[in-house]
Tab-separated table of C-alpha atoms and ligand atoms in Angstrom:
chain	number	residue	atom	x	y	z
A	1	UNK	CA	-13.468	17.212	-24.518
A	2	UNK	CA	-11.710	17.200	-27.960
A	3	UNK	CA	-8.476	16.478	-29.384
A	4	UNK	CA	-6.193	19.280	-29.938
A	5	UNK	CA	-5.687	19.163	-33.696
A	6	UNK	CA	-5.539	22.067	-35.840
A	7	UNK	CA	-7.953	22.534	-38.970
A	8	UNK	CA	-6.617	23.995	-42.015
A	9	UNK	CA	-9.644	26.589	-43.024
A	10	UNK	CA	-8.879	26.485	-46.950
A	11	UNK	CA	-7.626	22.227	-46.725
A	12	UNK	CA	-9.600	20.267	-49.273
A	13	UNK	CA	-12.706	18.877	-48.380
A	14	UNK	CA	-12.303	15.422	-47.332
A	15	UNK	CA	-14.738	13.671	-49.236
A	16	UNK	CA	-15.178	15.401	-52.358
A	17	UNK	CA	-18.873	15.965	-52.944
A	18	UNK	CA	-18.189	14.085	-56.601
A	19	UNK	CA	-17.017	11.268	-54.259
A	20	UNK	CA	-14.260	11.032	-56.106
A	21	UNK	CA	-11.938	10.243	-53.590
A	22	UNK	CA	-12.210	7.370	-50.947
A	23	UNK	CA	-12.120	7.471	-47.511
A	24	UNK	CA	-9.464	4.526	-47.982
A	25	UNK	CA	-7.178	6.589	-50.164
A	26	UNK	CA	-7.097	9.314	-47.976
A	27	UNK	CA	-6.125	7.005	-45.102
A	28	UNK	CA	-3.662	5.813	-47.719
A	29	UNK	CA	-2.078	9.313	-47.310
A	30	UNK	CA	-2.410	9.438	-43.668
A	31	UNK	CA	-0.090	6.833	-43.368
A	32	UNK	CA	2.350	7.754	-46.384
A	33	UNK	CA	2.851	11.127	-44.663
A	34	UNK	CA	3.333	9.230	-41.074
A	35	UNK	CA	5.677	6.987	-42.848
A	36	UNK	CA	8.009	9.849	-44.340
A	37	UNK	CA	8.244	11.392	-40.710
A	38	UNK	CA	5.403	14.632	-41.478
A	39	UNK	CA	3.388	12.833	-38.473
A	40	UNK	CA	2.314	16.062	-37.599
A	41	UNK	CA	0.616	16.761	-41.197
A	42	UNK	CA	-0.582	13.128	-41.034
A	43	UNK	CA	-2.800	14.370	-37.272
A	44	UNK	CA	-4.023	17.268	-39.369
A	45	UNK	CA	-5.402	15.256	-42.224
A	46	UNK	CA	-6.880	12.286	-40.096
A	47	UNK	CA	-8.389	14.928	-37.597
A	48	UNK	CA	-10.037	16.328	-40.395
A	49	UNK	CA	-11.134	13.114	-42.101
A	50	UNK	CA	-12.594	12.217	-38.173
A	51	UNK	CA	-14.761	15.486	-38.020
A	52	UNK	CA	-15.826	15.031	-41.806
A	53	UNK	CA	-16.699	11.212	-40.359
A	54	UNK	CA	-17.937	11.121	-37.157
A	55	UNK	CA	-19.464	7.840	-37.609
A	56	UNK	CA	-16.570	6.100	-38.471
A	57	UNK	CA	-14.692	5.177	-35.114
A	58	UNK	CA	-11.853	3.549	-36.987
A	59	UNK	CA	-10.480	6.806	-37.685
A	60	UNK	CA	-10.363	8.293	-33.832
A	61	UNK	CA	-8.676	4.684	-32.949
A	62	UNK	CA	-6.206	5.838	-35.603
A	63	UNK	CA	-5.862	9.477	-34.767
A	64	UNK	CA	-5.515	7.871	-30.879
A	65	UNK	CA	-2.905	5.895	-32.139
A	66	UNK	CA	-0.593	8.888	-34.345
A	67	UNK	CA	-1.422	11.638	-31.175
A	68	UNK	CA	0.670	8.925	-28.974
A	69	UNK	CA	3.469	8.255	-31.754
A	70	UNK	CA	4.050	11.760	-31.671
A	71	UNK	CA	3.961	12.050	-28.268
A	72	UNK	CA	1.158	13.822	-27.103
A	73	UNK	CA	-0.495	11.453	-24.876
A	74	UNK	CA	-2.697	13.969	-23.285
A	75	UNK	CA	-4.624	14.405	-26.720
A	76	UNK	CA	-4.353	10.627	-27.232
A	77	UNK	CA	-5.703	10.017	-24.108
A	78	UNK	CA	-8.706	13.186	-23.970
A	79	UNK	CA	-9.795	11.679	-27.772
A	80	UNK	CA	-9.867	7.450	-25.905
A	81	UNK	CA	-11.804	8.440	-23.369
A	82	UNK	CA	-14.332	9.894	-25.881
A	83	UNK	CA	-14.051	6.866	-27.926
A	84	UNK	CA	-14.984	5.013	-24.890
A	85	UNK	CA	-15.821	6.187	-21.608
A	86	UNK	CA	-14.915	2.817	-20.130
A	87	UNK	CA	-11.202	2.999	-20.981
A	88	UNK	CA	-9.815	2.920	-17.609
A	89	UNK	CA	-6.089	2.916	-18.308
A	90	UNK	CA	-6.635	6.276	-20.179
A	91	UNK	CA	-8.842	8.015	-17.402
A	92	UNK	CA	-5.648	6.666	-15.024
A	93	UNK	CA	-3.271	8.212	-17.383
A	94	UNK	CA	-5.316	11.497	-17.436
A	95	UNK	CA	-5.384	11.868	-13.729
A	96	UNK	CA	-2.000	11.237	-12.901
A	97	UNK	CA	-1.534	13.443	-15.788
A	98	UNK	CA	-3.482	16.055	-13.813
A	99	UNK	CA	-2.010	15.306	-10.439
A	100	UNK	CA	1.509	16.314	-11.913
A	101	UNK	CA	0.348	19.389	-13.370
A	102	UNK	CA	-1.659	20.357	-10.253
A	103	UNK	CA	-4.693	20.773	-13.292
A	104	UNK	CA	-7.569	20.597	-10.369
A	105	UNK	CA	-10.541	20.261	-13.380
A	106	UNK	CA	-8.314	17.317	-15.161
A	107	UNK	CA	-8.033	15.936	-11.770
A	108	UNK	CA	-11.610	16.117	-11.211
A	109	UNK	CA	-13.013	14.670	-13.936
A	110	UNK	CA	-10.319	11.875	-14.911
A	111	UNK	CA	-10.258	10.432	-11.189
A	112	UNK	CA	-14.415	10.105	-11.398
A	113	UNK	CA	-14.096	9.232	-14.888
A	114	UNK	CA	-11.331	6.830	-13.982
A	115	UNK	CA	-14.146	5.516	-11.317
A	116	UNK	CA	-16.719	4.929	-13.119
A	117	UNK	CA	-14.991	2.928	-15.499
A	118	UNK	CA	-13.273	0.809	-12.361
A	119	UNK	CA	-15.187	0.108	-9.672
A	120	UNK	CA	-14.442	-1.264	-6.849
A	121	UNK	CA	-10.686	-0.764	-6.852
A	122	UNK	CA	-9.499	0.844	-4.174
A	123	UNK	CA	-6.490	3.431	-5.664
A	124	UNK	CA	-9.209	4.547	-7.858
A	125	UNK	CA	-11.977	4.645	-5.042
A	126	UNK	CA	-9.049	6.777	-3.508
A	127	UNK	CA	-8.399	9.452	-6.397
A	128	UNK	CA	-11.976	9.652	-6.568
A	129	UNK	CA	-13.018	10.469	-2.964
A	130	UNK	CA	-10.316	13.277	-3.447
A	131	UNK	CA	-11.894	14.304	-6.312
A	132	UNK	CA	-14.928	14.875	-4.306
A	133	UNK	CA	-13.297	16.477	-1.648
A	134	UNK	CA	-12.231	19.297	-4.076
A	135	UNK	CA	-15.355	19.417	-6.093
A	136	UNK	CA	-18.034	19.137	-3.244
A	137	UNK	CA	-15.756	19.526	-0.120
A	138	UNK	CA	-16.617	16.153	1.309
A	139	UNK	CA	-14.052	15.113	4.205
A	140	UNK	CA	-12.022	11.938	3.141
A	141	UNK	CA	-11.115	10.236	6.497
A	142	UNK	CA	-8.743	7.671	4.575
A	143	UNK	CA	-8.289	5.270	2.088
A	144	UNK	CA	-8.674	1.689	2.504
A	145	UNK	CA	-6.495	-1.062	3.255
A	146	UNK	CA	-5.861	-2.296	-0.248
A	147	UNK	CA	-4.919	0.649	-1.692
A	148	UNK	CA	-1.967	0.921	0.977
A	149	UNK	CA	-0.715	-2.754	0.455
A	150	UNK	CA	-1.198	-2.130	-3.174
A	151	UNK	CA	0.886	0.650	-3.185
A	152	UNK	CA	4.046	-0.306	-1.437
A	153	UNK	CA	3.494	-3.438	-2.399
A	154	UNK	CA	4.198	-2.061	-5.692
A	155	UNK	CA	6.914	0.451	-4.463
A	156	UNK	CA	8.862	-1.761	-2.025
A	157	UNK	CA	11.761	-3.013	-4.206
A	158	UNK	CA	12.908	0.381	-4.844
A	159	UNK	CA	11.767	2.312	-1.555
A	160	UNK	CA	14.916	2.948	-0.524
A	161	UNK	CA	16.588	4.049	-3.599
A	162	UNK	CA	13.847	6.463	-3.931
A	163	UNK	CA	13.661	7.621	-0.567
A	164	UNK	CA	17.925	8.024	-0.711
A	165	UNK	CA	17.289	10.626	-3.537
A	166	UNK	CA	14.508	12.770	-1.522
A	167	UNK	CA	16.704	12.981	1.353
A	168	UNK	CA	14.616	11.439	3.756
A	169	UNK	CA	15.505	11.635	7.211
A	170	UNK	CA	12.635	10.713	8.932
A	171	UNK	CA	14.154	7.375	10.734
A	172	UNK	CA	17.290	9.774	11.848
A	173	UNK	CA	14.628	11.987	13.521
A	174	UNK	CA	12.861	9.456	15.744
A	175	UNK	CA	16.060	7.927	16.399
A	176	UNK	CA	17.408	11.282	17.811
A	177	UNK	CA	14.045	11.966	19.355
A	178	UNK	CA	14.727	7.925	21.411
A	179	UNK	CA	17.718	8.862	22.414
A	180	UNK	CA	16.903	11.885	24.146
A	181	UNK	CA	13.753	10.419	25.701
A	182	UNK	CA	16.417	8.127	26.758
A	183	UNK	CA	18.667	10.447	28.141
A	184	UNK	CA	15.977	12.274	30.312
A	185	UNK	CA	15.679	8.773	32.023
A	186	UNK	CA	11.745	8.685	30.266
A	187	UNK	CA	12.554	5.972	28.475
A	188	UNK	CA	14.429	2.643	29.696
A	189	UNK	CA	16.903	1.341	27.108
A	190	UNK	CA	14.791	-2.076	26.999
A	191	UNK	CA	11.824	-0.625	26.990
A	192	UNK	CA	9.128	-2.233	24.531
A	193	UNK	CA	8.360	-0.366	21.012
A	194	UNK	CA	5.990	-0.363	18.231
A	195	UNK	CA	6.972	0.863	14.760
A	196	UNK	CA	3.816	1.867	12.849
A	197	UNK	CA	4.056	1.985	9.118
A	198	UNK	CA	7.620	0.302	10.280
A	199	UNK	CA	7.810	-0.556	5.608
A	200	UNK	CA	11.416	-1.764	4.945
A	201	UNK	CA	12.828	-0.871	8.602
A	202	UNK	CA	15.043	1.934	8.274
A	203	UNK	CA	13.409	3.411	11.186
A	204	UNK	CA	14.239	-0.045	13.323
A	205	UNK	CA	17.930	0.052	11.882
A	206	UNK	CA	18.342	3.511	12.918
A	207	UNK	CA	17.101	2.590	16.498
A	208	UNK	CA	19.305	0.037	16.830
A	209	UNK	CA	22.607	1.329	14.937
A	210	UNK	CA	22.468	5.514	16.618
A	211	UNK	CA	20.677	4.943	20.229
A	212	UNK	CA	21.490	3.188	23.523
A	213	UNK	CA	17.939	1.720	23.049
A	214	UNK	CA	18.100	-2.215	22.371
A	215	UNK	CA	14.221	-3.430	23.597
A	216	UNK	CA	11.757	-5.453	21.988
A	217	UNK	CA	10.518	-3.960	18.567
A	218	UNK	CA	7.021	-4.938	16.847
A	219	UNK	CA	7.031	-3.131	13.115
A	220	UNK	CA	3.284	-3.001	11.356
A	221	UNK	CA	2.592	-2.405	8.250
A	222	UNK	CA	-0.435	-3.232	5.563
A	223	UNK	CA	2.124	-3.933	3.075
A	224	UNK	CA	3.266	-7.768	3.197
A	225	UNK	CA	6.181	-7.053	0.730
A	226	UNK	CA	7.302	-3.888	2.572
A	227	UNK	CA	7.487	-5.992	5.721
A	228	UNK	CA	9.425	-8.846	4.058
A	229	UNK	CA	11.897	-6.482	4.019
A	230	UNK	CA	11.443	-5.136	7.569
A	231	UNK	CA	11.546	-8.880	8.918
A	232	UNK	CA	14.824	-9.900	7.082
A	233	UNK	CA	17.086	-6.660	8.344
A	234	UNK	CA	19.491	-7.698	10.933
A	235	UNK	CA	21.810	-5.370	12.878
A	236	UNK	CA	24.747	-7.306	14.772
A	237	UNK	CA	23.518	-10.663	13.523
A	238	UNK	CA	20.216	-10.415	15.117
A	239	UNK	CA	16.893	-9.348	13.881
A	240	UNK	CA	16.018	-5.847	14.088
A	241	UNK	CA	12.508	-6.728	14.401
A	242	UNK	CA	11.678	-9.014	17.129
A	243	UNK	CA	8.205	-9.300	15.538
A	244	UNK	CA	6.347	-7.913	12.536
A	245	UNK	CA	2.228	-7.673	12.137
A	246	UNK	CA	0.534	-7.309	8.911
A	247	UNK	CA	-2.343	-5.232	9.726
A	248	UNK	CA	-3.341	-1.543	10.241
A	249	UNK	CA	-1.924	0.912	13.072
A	250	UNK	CA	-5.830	0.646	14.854
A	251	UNK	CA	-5.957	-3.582	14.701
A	252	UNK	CA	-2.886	-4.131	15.955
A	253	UNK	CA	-3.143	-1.281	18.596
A	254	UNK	CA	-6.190	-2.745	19.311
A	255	UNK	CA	-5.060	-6.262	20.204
A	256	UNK	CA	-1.361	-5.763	21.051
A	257	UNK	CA	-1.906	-7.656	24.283
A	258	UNK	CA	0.519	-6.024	27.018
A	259	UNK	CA	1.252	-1.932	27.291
A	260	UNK	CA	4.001	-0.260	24.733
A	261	UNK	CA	6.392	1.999	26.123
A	262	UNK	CA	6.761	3.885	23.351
A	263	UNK	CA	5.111	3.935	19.885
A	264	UNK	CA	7.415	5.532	16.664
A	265	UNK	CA	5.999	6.242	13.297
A	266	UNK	CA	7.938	7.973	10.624
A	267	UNK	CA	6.010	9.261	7.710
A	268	UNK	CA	3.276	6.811	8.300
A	269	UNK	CA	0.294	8.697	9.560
A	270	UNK	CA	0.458	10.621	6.232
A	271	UNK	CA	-1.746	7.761	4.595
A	272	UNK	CA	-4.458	8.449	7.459
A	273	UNK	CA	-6.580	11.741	7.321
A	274	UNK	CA	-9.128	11.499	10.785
A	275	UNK	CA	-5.584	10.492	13.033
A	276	UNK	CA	-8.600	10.462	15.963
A	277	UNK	CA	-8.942	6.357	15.817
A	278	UNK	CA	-4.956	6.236	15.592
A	279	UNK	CA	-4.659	8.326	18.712
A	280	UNK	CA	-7.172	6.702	20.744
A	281	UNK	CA	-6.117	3.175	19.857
A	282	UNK	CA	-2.471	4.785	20.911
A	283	UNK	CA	-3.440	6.086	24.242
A	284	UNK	CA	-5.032	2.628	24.857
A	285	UNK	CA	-1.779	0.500	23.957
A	286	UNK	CA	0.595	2.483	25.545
A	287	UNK	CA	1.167	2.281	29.397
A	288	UNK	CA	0.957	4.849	31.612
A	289	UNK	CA	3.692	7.736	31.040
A	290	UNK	CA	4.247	6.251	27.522
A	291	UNK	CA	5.773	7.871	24.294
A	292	UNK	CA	4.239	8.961	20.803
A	293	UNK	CA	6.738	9.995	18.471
A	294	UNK	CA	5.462	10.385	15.221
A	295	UNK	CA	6.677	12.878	11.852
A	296	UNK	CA	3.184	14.179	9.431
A	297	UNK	CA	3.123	16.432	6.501
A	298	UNK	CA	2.139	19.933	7.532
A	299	UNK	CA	-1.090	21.833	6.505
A	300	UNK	CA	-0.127	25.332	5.179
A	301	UNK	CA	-1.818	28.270	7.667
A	302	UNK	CA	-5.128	29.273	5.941
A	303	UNK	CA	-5.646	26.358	3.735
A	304	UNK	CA	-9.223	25.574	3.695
A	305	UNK	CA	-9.090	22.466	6.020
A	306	UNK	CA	-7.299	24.240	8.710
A	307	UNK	CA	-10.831	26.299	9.180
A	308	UNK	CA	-13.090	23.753	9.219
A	309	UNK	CA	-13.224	21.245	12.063
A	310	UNK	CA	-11.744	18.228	10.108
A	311	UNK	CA	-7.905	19.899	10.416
A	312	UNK	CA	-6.575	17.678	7.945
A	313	UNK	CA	-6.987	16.936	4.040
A	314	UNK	CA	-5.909	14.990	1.134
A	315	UNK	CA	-3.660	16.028	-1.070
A	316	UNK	CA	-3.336	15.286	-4.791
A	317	UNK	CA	-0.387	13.167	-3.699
A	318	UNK	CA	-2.166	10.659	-2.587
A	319	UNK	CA	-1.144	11.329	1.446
A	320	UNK	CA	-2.749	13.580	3.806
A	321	UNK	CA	-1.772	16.929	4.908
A	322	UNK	CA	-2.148	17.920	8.966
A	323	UNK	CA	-2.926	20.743	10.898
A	324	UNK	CA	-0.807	21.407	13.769
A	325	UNK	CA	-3.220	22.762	16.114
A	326	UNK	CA	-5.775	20.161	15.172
A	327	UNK	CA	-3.144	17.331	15.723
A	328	UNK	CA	-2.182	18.805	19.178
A	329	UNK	CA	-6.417	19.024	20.213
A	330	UNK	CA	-7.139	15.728	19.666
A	331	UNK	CA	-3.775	14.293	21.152
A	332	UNK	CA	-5.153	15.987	24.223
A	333	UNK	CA	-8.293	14.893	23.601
A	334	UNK	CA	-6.979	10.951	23.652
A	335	UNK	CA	-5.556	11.423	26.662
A	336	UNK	CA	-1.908	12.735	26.481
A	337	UNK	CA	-0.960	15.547	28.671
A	338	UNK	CA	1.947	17.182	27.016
A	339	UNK	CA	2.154	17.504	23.543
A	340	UNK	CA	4.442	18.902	20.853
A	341	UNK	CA	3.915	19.547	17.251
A	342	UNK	CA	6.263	21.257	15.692
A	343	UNK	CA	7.504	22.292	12.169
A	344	UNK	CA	10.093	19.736	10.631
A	345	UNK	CA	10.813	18.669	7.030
A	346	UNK	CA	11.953	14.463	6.819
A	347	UNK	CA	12.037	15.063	2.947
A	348	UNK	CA	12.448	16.919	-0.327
A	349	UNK	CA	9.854	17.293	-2.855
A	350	UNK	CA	11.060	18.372	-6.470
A	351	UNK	CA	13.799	20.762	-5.092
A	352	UNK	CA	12.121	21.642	-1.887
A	353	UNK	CA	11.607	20.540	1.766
A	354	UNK	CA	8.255	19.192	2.085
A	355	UNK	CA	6.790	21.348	5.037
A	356	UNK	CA	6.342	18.767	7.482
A	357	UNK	CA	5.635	17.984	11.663
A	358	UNK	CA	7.118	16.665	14.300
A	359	UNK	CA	4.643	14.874	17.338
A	360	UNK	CA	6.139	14.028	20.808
A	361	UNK	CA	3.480	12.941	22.725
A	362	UNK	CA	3.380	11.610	26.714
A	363	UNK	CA	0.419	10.026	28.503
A	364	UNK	CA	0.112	10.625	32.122
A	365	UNK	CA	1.555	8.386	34.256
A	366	UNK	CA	-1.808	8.195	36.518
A	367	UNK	CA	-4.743	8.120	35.030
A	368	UNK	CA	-6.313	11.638	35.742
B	1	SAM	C1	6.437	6.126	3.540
B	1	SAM	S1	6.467	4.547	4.262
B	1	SAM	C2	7.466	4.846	5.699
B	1	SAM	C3	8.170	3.592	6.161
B	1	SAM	C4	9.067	3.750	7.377
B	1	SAM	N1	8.342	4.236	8.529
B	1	SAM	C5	10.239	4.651	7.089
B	1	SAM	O1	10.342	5.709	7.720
B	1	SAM	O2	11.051	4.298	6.228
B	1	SAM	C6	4.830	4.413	4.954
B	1	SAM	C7	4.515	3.007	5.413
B	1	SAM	O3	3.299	3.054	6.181
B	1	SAM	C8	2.503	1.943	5.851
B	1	SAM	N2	1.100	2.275	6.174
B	1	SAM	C9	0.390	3.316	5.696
B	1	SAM	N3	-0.842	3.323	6.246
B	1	SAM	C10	-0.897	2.262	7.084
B	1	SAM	C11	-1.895	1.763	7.964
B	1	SAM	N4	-3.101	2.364	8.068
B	1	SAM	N5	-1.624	0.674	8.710
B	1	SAM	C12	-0.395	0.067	8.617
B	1	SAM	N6	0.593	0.504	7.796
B	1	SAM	C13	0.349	1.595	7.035
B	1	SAM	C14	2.772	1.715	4.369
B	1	SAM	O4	2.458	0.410	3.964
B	1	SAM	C15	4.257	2.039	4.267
B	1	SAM	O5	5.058	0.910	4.402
């Protein structure tokens, strides 16, 4: 990898062989012409004294240091990492970088770059293991804990606001999708609920505020901060959360000690890629005849992971993409009789809807 930086073919030699001129005087003019705004000219002259120089790492720190002043990051970043392979913050700049330009290579090699020089850390254990899954096509199941709580730890103060602007409707969706479960008589109004991924609460507020449901509601979530938020929402001077758990979907399905009536999770499973523990752990905590309701992002038709028997992958986003036929096997396969999966956007993404799923699942109300 090298710096973009253009080499005049007929520009003076930068050490003249007569040695009349100094390294340090020619750095002198790197700087003059940086100080009188011709910062592009001064990247010219200082890439050239580099390559005449290669042994002098001073002047890549400094050519490092003009690329960002005038803005081009990318080259800053290409030329640090060359400097030193173990300069995390630019291998993370690179694959973000990468991941908003959809650059798959860039991608690639700045999220195991970005690896190597942080181990142990589990966004970048994340990036990586997508990484792989494009280079090698190894299945990423999901990421760990940390890198969730991490996340929206990070994120939680201006969820919302963010969330406002992509016109998320996800919480409207599973409130509509309560009250009709409602209305067929499948669902008491005090029946007992679990809100996976429940972050701030919006989905709990909408439950409360646009149904006739008002039953006991238990929101989860990895992220402490996200469900400080969650646990200090009140609708009509009363909680909306009669209880929140810090732990993932599986734990807390796994110990939630008397059957759900209904489980809700709004653009939660995204952060899972193998859903199979989630379902299983789901068919186990609800009762008999209980709900799934649940929104994913949607696998496009012939993508590669559709074909193979995973049915889901990661995307450069950072969540997981679904396939609907794959989702609506292994719901069957955990034990729910009927199941729907069906196309539905909860959000924008730049300009467009982000193709997305809806699940309504049921158990049977005998076991079989
Ligand atoms: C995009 S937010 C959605 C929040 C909320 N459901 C809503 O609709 O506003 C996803 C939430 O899921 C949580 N989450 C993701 N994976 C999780 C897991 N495996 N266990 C528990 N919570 C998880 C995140 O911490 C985050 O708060």
């Amino acid at each position: 990898m090298t710096a973009t930086t253009t080499t005049r073919a007929t520009a003076t030699p930068v050490v003249a062989a007569d040695g009349r001129r100094t390294l340090r005087s020619w750095h002198d003019e790197v700087r003059a012409l940086h100080a009188a705004g011709r910062t592009g000219e001064a990247i010219d002259l200082l890439g050239r004294l580099t390559e005449a120089v290669p042994s002098e790492p001073r002047l890549r720190h400094g050519l490092v240091a003009l690329l960002r002043a005038d803005g081009r990051a990318v080259d800053a970043d290409r030329l640090a990492v060359e400097l030193d392979p173990n300069d995390a913050g630019a291998w993370c700049r690179l694959s973000r970088h990468a991941r908003c330009t959809q650059d798959l290579d860039l991608f690639v090699e700045a999220s195991l770059g970005w690896e190597a020089a942080r181990p142990g850390d589990p966004t970048v254990a994340h990036f990586a293991a997508i990484a792989r899954q494009i280079r090698d096509g190894h299945t990423h199941a999901r990421p760990e804990a940390g890198y969730i709580a991490e996340l929206f730890d990070h994120y939680a103060d201006r969820f919302e606001g963010h969330l406002a602007k992509l016109g998320y409707r996800g919480p409207d969706v599973m409130a509509d999708l309560v009250a009709d479960l409602i209305g067929d008589g499948e669902l008491r109004a005090d029946s007992t609920l679990a809100d996976l991924g429940c972050g701030t609460g919006l989905v709990g507020d909408r439950l409360r505020d646009a149904t006739p449901w008002n039953g006991h509601l238990t929101g989860v979530d990895l992220s402490p901060r996200m469900l400080d938020h969650a646990a200090a929402r009140t609708f009509d001077s009363r909680p909306v959360y009669d209880a929140v758990a810090e732990a993932d979907f599986v734990d807390y399905l796994d110990t939630v000690p008397t059957g759900l009536d209904a489980v809700v999770a709004a653009d939660a499973f995204i952060y899972v890629g193998d859903l199979r523990p989630v379902f299983a752990a789901t068919a186990r905590a609800l009762r008999p005849g209980g709900w799934l309701v649940a929104t994913l992002e949607r696998l496009a038709p012939g993508d590669t992971a559709a074909t193979t028997a995973n049915g889901f992958r990661a995307d450069l986003s950072g969540r997981y993409l679904h396939d609907d036929d794959w989702v609506e096997r292994e719901l069957l396969t955990a034990g729910f009789d009927v199941v729907v999966v069906e196309p539905m956007s909860v959000r924008r993404e730049g300009h467009r809807p982000t193709p997305g799923s809806v699940v309504v699942a049921h158990l049977p109300r005998h076991a079989p």
